[in-house]
Coordinates of C-alpha atoms in Angstrom, one line a residue:
Chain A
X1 CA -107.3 143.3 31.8
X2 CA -106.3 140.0 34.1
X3 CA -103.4 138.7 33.0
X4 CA -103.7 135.2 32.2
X5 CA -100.3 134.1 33.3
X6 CA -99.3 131.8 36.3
X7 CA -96.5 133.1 38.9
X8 CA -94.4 130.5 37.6
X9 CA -93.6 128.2 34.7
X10 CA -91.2 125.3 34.0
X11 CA -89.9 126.7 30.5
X12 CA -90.1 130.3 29.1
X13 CA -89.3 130.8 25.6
X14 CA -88.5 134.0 24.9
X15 CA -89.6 134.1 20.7
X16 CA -92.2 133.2 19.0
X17 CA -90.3 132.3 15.6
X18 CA -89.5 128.8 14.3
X19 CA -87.3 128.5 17.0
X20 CA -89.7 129.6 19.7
X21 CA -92.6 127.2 18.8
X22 CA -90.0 124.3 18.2
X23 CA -88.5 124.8 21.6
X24 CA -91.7 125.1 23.4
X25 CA -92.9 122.1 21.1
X26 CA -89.6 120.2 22.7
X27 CA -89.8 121.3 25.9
X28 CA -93.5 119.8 26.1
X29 CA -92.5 116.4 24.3
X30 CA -89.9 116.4 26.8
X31 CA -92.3 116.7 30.0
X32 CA -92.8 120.2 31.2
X33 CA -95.8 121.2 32.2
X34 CA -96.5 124.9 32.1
X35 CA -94.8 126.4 29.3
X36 CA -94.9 130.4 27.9
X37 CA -93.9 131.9 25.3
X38 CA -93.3 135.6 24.8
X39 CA -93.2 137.0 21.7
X40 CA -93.9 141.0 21.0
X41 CA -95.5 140.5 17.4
X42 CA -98.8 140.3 16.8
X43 CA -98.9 136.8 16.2
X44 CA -96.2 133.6 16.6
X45 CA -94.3 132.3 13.5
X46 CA -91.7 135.5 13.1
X47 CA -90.4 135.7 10.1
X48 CA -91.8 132.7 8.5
X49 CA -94.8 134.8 8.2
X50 CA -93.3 137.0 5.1
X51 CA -91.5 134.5 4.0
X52 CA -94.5 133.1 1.1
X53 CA -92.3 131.6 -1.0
X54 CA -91.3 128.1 -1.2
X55 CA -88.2 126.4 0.3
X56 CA -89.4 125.5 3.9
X57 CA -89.9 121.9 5.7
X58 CA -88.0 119.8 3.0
X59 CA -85.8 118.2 6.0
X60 CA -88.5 118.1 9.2
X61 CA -91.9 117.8 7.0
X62 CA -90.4 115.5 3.8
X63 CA -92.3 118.2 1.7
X64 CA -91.6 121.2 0.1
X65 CA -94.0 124.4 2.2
X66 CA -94.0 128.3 2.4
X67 CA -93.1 130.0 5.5
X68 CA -96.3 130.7 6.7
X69 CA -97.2 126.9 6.1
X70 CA -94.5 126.1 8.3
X71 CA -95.0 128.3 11.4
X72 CA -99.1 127.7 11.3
X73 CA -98.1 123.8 11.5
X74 CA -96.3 124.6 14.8
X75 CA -98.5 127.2 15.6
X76 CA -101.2 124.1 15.5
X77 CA -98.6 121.6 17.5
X78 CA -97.4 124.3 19.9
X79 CA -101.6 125.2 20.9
X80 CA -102.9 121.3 21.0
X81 CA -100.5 121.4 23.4
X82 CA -101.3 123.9 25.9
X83 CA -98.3 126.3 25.6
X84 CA -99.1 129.7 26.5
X85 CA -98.5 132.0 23.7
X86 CA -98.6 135.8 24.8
X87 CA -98.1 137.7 21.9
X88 CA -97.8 141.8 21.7
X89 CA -95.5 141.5 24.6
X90 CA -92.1 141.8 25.4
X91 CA -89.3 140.3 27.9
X92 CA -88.0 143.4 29.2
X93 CA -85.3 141.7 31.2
X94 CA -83.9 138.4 32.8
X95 CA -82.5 138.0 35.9
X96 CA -79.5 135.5 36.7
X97 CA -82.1 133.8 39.4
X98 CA -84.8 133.6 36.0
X99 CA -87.1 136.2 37.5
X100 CA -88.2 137.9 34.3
X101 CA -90.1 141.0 33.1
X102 CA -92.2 141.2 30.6
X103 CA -94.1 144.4 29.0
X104 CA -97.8 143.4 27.3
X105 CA -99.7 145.7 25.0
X106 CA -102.7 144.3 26.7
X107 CA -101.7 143.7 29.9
X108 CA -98.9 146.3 31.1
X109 CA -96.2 144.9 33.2
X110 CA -96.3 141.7 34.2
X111 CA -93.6 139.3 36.1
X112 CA -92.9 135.5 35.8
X113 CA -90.5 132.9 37.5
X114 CA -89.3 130.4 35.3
X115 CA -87.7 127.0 36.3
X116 CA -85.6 127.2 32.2
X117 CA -85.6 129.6 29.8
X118 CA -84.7 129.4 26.2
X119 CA -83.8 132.2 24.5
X120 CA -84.8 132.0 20.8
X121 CA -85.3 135.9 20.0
X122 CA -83.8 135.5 16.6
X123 CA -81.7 138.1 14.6
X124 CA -82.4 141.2 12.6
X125 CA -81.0 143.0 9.1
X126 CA -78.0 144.7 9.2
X127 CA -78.8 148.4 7.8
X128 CA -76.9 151.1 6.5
X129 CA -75.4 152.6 9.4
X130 CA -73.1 148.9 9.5
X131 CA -71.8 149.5 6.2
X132 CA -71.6 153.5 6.5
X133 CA -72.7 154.1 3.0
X134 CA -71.6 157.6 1.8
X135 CA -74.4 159.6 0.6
X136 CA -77.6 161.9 1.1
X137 CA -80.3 159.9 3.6
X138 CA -83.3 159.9 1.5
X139 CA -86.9 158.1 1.6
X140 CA -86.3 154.8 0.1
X141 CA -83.4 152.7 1.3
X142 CA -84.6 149.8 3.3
X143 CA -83.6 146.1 4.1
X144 CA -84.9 143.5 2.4
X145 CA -86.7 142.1 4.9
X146 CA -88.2 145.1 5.6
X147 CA -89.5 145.6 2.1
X148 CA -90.9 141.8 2.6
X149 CA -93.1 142.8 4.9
X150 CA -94.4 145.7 3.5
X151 CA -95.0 143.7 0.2
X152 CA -96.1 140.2 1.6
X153 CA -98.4 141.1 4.5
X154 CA -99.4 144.7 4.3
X155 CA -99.6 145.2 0.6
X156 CA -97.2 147.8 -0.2
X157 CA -94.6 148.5 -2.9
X158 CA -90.9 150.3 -1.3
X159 CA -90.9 151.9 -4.8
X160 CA -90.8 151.5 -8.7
X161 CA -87.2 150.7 -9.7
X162 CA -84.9 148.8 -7.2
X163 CA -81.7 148.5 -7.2
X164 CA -80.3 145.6 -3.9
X165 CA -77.3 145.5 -2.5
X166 CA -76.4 142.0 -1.1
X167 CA -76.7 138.5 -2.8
X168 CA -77.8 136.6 0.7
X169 CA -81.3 134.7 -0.1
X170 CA -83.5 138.0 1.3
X171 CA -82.3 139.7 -1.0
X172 CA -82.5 137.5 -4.4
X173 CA -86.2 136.3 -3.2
X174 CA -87.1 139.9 -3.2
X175 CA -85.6 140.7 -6.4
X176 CA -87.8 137.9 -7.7
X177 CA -90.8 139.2 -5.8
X178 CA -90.7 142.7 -6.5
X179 CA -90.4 141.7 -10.2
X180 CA -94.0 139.5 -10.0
X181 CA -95.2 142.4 -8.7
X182 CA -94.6 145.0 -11.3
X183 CA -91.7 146.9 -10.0
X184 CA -87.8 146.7 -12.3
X185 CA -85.2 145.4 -10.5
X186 CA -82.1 146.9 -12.1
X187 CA -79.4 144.6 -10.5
X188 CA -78.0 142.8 -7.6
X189 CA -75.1 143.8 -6.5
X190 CA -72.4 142.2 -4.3
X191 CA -69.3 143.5 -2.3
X192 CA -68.2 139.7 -2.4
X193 CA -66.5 137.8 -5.6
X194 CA -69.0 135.2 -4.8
X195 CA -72.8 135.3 -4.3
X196 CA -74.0 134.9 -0.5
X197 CA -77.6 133.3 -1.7
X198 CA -78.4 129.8 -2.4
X199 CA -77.4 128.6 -5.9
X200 CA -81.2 127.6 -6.7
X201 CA -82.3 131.1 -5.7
X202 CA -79.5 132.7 -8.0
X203 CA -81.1 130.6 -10.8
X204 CA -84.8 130.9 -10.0
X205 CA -85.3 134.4 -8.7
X206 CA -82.2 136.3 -10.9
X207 CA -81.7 134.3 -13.7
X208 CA -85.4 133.7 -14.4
X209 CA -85.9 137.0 -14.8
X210 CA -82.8 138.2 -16.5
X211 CA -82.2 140.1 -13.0
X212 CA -77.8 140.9 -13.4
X213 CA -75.8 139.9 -10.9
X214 CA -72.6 142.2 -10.5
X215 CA -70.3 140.7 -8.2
X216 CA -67.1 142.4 -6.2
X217 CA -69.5 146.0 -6.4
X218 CA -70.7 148.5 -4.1
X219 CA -72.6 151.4 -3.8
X220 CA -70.3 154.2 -3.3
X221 CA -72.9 156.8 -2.9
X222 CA -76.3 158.0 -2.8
X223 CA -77.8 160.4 -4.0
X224 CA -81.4 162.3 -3.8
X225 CA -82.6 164.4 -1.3
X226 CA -86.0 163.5 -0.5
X227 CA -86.4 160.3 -2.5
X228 CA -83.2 157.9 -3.4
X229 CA -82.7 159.6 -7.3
X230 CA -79.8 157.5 -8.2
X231 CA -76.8 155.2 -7.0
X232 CA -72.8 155.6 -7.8
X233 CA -72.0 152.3 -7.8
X234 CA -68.0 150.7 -8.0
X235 CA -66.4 147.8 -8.5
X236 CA -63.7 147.0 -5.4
X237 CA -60.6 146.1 -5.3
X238 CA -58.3 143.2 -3.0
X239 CA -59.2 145.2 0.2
X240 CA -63.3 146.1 -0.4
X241 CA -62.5 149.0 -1.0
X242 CA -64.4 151.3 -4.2
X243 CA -62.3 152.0 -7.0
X244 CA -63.8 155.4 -7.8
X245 CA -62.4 156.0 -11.3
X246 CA -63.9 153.4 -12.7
X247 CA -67.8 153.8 -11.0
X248 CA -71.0 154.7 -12.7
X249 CA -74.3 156.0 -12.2
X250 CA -77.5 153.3 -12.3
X251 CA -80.6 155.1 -11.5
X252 CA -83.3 154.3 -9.1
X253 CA -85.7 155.4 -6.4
X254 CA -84.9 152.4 -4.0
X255 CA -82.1 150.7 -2.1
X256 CA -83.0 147.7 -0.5
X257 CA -80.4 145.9 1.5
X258 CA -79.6 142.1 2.0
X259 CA -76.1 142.5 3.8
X260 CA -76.2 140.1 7.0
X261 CA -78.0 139.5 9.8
X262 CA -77.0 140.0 13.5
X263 CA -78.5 137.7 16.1
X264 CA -80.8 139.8 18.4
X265 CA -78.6 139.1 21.9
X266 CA -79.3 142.3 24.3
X267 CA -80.9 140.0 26.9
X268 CA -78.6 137.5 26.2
X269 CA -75.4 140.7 26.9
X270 CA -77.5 141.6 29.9
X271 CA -77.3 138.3 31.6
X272 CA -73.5 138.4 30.9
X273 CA -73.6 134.8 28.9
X274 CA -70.3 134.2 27.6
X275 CA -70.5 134.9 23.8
X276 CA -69.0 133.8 21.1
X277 CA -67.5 136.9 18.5
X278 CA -67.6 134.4 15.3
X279 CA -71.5 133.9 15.5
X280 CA -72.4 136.7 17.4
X281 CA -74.3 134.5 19.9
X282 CA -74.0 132.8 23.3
X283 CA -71.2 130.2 23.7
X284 CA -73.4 126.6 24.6
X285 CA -72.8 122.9 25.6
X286 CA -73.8 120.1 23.8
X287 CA -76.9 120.5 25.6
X288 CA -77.5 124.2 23.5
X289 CA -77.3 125.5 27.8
X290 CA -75.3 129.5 27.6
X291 CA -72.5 129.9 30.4
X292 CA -75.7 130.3 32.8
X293 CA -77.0 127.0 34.1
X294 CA -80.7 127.1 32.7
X295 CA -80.8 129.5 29.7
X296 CA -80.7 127.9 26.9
X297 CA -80.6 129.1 23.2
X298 CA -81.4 127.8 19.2
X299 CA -82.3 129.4 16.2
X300 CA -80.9 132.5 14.9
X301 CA -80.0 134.2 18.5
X302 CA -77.2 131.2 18.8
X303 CA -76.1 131.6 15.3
X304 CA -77.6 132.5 11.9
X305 CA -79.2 129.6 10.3
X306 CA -79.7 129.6 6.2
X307 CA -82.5 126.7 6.8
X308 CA -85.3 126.9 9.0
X309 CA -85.5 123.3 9.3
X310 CA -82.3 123.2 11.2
X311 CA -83.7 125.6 13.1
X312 CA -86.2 123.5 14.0
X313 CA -84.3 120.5 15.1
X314 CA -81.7 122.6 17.3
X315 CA -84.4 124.6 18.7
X316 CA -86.7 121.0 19.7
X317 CA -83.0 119.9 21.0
X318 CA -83.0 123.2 23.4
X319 CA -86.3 123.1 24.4
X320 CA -85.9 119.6 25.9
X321 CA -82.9 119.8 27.7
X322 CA -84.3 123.3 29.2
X323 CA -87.0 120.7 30.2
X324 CA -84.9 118.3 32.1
X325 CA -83.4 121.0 33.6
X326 CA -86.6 122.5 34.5
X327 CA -87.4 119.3 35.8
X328 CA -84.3 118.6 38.1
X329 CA -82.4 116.8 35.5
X330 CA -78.9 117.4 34.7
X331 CA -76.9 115.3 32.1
X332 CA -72.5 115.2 33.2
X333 CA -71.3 118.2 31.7
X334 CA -68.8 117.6 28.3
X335 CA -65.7 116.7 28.0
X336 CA -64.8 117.8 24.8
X337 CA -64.5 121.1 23.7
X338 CA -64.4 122.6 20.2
X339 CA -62.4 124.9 18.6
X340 CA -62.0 127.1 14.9
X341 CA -58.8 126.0 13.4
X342 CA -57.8 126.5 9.4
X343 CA -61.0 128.0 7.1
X344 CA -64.1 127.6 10.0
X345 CA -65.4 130.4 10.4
X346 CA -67.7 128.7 13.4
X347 CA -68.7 126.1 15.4
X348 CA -71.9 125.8 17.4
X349 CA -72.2 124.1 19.8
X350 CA -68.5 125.0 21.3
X351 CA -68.5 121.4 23.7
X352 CA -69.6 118.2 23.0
X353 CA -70.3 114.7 25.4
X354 CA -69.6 111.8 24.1
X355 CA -73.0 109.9 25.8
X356 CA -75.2 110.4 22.6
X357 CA -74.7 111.2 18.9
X358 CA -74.6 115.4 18.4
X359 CA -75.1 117.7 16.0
X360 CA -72.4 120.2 15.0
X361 CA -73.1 123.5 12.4
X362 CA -69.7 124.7 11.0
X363 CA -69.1 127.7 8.3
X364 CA -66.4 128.2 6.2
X365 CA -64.6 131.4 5.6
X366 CA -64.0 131.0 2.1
X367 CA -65.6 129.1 -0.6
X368 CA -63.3 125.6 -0.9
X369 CA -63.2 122.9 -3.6
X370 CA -62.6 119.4 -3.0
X371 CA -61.6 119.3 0.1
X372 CA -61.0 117.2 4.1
X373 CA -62.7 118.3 7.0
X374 CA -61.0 117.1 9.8
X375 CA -61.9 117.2 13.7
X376 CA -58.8 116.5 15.3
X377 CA -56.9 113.5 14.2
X378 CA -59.3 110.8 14.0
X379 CA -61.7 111.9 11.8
X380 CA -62.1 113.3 8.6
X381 CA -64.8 113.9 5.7
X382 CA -64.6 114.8 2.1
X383 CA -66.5 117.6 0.5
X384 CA -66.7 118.2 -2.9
X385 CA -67.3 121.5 -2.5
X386 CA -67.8 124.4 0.6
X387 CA -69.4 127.9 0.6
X388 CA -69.6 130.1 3.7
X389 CA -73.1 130.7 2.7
X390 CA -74.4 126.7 3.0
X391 CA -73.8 125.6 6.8
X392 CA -72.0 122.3 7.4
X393 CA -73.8 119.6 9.5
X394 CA -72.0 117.2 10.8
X395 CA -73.3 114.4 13.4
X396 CA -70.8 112.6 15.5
X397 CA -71.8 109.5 16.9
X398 CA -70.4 108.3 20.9
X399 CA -68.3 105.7 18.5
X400 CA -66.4 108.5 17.1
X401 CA -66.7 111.0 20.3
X402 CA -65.2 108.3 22.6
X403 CA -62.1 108.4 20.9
X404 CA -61.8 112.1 22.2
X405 CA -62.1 112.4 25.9
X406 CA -61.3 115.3 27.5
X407 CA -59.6 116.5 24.3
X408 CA -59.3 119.8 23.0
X409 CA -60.5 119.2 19.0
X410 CA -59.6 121.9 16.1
X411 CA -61.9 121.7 13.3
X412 CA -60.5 122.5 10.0
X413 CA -60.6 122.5 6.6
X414 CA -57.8 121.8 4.3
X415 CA -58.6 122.3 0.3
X416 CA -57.0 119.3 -2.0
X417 CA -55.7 119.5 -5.4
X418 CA -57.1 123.3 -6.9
X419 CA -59.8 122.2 -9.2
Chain B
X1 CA -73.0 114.9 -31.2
X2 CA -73.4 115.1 -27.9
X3 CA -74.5 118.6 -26.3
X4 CA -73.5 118.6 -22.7
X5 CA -76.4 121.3 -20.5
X6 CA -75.3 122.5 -17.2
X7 CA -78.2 123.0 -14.9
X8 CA -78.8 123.8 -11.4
X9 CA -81.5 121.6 -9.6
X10 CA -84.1 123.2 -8.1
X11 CA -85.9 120.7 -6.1
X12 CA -84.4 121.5 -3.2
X13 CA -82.0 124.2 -1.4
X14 CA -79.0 121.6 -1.7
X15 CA -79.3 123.2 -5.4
X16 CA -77.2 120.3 -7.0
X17 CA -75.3 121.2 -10.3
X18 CA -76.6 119.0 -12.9
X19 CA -75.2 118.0 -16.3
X20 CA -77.4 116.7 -19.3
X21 CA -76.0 115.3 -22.2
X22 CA -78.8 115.4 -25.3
X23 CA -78.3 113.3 -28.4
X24 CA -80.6 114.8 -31.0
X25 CA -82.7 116.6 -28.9
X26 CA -82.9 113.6 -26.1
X27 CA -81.9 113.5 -22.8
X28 CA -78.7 110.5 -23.0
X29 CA -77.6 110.9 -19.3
X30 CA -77.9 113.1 -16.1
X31 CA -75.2 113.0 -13.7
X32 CA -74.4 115.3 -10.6
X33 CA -77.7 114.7 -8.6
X34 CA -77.7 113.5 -5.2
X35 CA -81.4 112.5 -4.9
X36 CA -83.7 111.1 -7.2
X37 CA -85.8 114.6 -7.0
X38 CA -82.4 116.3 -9.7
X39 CA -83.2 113.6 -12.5
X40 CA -87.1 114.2 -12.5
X41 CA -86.1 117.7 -12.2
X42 CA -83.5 117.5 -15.0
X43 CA -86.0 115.9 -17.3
X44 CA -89.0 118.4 -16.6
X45 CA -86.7 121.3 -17.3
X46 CA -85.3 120.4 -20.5
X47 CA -88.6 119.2 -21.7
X48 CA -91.3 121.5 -20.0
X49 CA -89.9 124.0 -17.6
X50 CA -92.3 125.0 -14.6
X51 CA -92.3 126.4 -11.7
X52 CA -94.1 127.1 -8.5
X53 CA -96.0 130.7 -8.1
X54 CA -96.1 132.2 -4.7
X55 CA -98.3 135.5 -4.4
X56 CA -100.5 137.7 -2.1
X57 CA -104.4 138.1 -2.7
X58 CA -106.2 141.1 -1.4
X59 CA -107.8 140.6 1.9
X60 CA -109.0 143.9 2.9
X61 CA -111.4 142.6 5.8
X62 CA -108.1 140.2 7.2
X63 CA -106.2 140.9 10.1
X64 CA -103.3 141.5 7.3
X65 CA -104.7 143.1 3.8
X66 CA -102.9 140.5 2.3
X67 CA -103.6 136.6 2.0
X68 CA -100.1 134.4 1.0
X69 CA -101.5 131.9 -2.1
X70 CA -99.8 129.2 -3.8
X71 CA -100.6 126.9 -6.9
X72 CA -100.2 123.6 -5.5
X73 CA -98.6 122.4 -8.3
X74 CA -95.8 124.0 -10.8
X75 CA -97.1 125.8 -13.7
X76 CA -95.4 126.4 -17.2
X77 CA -92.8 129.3 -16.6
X78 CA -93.5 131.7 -19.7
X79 CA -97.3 131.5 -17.6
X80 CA -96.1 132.5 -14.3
X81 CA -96.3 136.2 -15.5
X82 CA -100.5 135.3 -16.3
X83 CA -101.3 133.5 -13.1
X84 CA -99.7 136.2 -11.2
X85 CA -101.8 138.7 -12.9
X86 CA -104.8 137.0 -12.5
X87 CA -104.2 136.9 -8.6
X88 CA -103.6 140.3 -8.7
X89 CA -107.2 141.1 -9.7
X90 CA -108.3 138.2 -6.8
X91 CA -110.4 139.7 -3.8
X92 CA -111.2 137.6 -1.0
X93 CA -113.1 137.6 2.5
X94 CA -111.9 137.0 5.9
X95 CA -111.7 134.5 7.8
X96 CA -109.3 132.1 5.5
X97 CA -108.3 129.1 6.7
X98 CA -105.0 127.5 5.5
X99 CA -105.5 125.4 2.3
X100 CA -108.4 126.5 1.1
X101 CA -109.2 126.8 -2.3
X102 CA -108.7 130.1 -3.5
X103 CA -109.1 129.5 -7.6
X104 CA -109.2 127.0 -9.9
X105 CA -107.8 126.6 -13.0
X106 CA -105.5 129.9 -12.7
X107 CA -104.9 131.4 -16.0
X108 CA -106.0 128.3 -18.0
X109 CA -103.0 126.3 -16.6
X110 CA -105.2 123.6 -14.8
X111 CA -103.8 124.1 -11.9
X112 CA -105.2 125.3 -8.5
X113 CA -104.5 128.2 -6.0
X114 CA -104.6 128.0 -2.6
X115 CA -103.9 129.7 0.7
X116 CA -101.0 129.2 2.9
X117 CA -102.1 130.3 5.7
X118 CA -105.2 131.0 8.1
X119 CA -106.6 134.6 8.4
X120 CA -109.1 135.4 10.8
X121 CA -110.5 139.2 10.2
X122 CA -109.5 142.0 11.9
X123 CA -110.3 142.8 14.9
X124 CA -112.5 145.6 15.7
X125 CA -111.2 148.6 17.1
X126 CA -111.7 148.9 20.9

């Protein structure tokens, strides 16, 4: 077959998730012209696509949608608008000059210049093998996201009686689906003393459906040879480790797992951006632009997102500053850069300019109670309460930013009075 | 006597923590929300609990054999079991397109199904 793709485009997103469709969605508004997007599913929309239930939009749409509500919207905006969507395809490699290669199911190998690129692959589950589970490898131990897709799109049950380890939102909107659905969830375990999952998810999926939570627990083995037979399941002590004397036996014929996600950065390691170890993603600008002038990145590749929506806005943020660039614009570079001090866990982006207001995600290493955020000296903010699982959003306005030039700023946290 | 209810709101993923205090069996106060959504919410909860349903319908000519659903309003919660068996018995053709109606009146509740997304039918094989 002819490939339908021009020699060269102004902006290539590589994705075709939230992220993807907002940035090419940005990148338009903001003036490019010929705009692609790679993506090697099927169809655009990523995970939103499994993700039926609820939850989505609340911030960008001012209404309450499923995931697949949400993508086919920007689906819609992303076509009226002439983006090139090449789907079953994928972007093999970048080069440094933005020469990249692309492998299409229908199509073979195929090579475009691009002018920008915005990297918006997203992230995948981390399995097993990250946690080293001791045990026999039998049929039925799966991510949750996994078992999503199996039940949401291709009609098909992972098994009878589940047992999941992880309390991030995958794994609690499973438990909830596989419950509508006929199967018993016998628990939800968590290696944490706190829950990873959104408060309202531990209410609506677990405590709904009288689904147990058992916190500061793992599975310390499993067993069955061909099929997962049962689980030795501990409680752990200070260090996360099992305490072996004290497990016991729940029985089951599947393990799904909701223990992280990893942003999805091998083209991002190829290009040797400079990364960032606390998100797992590229280090950016203000601007969302990686170590190498042009590539940009949002979504879940730059750092995991718990709200699609935010997603969203970085991602329209990337896509049209990957347009000015594409376009010969450059903004002056920043002036201020950021850095993890006391209980951040992360900061994205790591720079900020103080010519327009900016939006900064932080997370927390440890759930906090009434307590100051403070970026450098001249600003602080009061939270009544902080979880590592709920991002922080913060924007910073040039009235607070000019106060800051060419500073070096430590975000931290500092609890107040122990509630 | 006033009997103090602690619950979580659930319009949102903010997920507010709400308190109710009842006076013989009526709601006296709410406190703890931070939009007007965790009153309404507190209110419908105590009185008349409900809650979305999201499911899958068969599809089997789709280019997935599953088609995403939704009631477009919330339904009584001891009937979300129902309405998601009566989906379950649901077959529908390809192509879909997004909103359409799928069934009315889902398990006697009143309230309507429909789809959340567009599915065009499967391709034939080359």
């Amino acid at each position: 077959m002819k490939s339908p793709l021009q020699k060269t485009y102004d902006v290539v997103v590589v994705g075709g998730g939230p992220a993807g469709l907002a940035a090419a969605l940005g990148a338009g508004e903001a003036g490019a012209e010929d705009i692609l997007i790679v993506d090697r599913e099927t169809e655009a929309g990523g995970i939103l696509n499994q993700c039926i239930h609820s939850g989505f939009g609340l911030h960008h749409f001012k209404e309450e949608l499923t995931g697949p509500e949400y993508a086919e919207r920007f689906i819609q905006s992303v076509l009226s608008r002439q983006v090139t969507i090449l789907t079953d395809s994928y972007v093999m490699n970048i080069a440094p000059d933005l020469h990249i290669e692309v492998i299409s199911g229908d199509y073979g190998h195929l090579e475009v210049q691009a002018k920008s690129v915005v990297l918006a692959m997203g992230c995948r589950e981390r399995t097993r093998g990250a946690i080293r589970t001791p045990g026999f490898r039998p049929a039925g131990v799966m991510t949750a996201g996994l078992a999503q897709k199996m039940v949401n799109m291709k009609g098909l049950l992972p098994g009878r009686r589940i047992a999941i380890l992880g309390s991030g939102d995958i794994g609690l909107i499973m438990a909830r689906r596989l419950m509508l659905e006929g199967c018993e969830v016998v628990g939800v375990y968590e290696l944490m003393p706190f829950s990873n999952g959104l408060t309202r998810n531990l209410v609506q999926c677990l405590d709904d459906f009288a689904i147990p939570l058992r916190l500061s627990t793992t599975v310390a083995f499993i067993h069955g040879r061909d099929r997962v037979q049962r689980l030795t399941m501990a409680p752990v002590d200070d260090q996360l480790m099992p305490i072996l004397n004290q497990s016991w036996q729940v029985a089951c014929d599947t393990l799904l797992l909701s223990i992280g996600l990893i942003p999805e950065n091998e083209l991002s390691t190829r290009l040797r951006l400079k990364m960032d170890p606390a998100t797992g993603g590229p280090q950016v600008t203000s601007t969302l632009e990686t170590s190498l002038p042009g590539v940009f990145a949002c979504g879940n590749v730059l750092h995991v997102h718990d709200l699609v929506d935010f997603v969203t806005e970085e991602a329209l943020r990337a896509g049209r500053f990957a347009a000015e660039v594409a376009q010969g614009r450059r903004r002056p570079g920043d002036n201020i850069s950021l850095q993890t001090g006391e209980n951040i866990a992360s900061c994205v982006p790591h720079s900020l300019s103080p010519d327009r207001e900016q939006v900064v995600y932080l997370r927390v290493k440890r759930p906090l109670k009434d307590c100051v955020l403070t970026i450098g000296d001249r600003y602080e903010k009061v939270f009544r309460m902080l979880i590592p699982s709920e991002m922080i959003r913060l924007t910073l306005g040039p009235e607070i930013l000019d106060r800051y030039f060419g500073e070096h700023l430590k975000i931290e946290v500092h609890p107040g009075e122990v509630a | 006597m006033v009997e103090k209810i602690n619950l979580t709101c659930l319009g949102c993923p903010m997920g507010c923590p709400l308190q109710l205090s009842i006076v013989d069996g009526e709601i006296r106060e709410v406190t703890g929300y931070e939009c007007k959504r965790g009153e309404a919410y507190a209110k419908q909860e105590y009185t008349d609990p409900r809650r979305m349903v999201s499911t899958t319908v068969s599809c089997p000519t789709g280019l997935w054999p599953r088609l995403p659903v939704k009631t477009v309003d919330p339904v009584p919660k001891d009937r979300v079991p129902a309405v998601v068996q009566t989906l379950h018995t649901l077959e529908v053709k390809a192509p879909i397109r997004m909103g359409q109606i799928i069934l009315e009146n889902v398990a006697g509740t009143g309230v309507t199904v429909i789809a959340t997304r567009s599915l065009p039918e499967m391709p034939e094989a080359d």
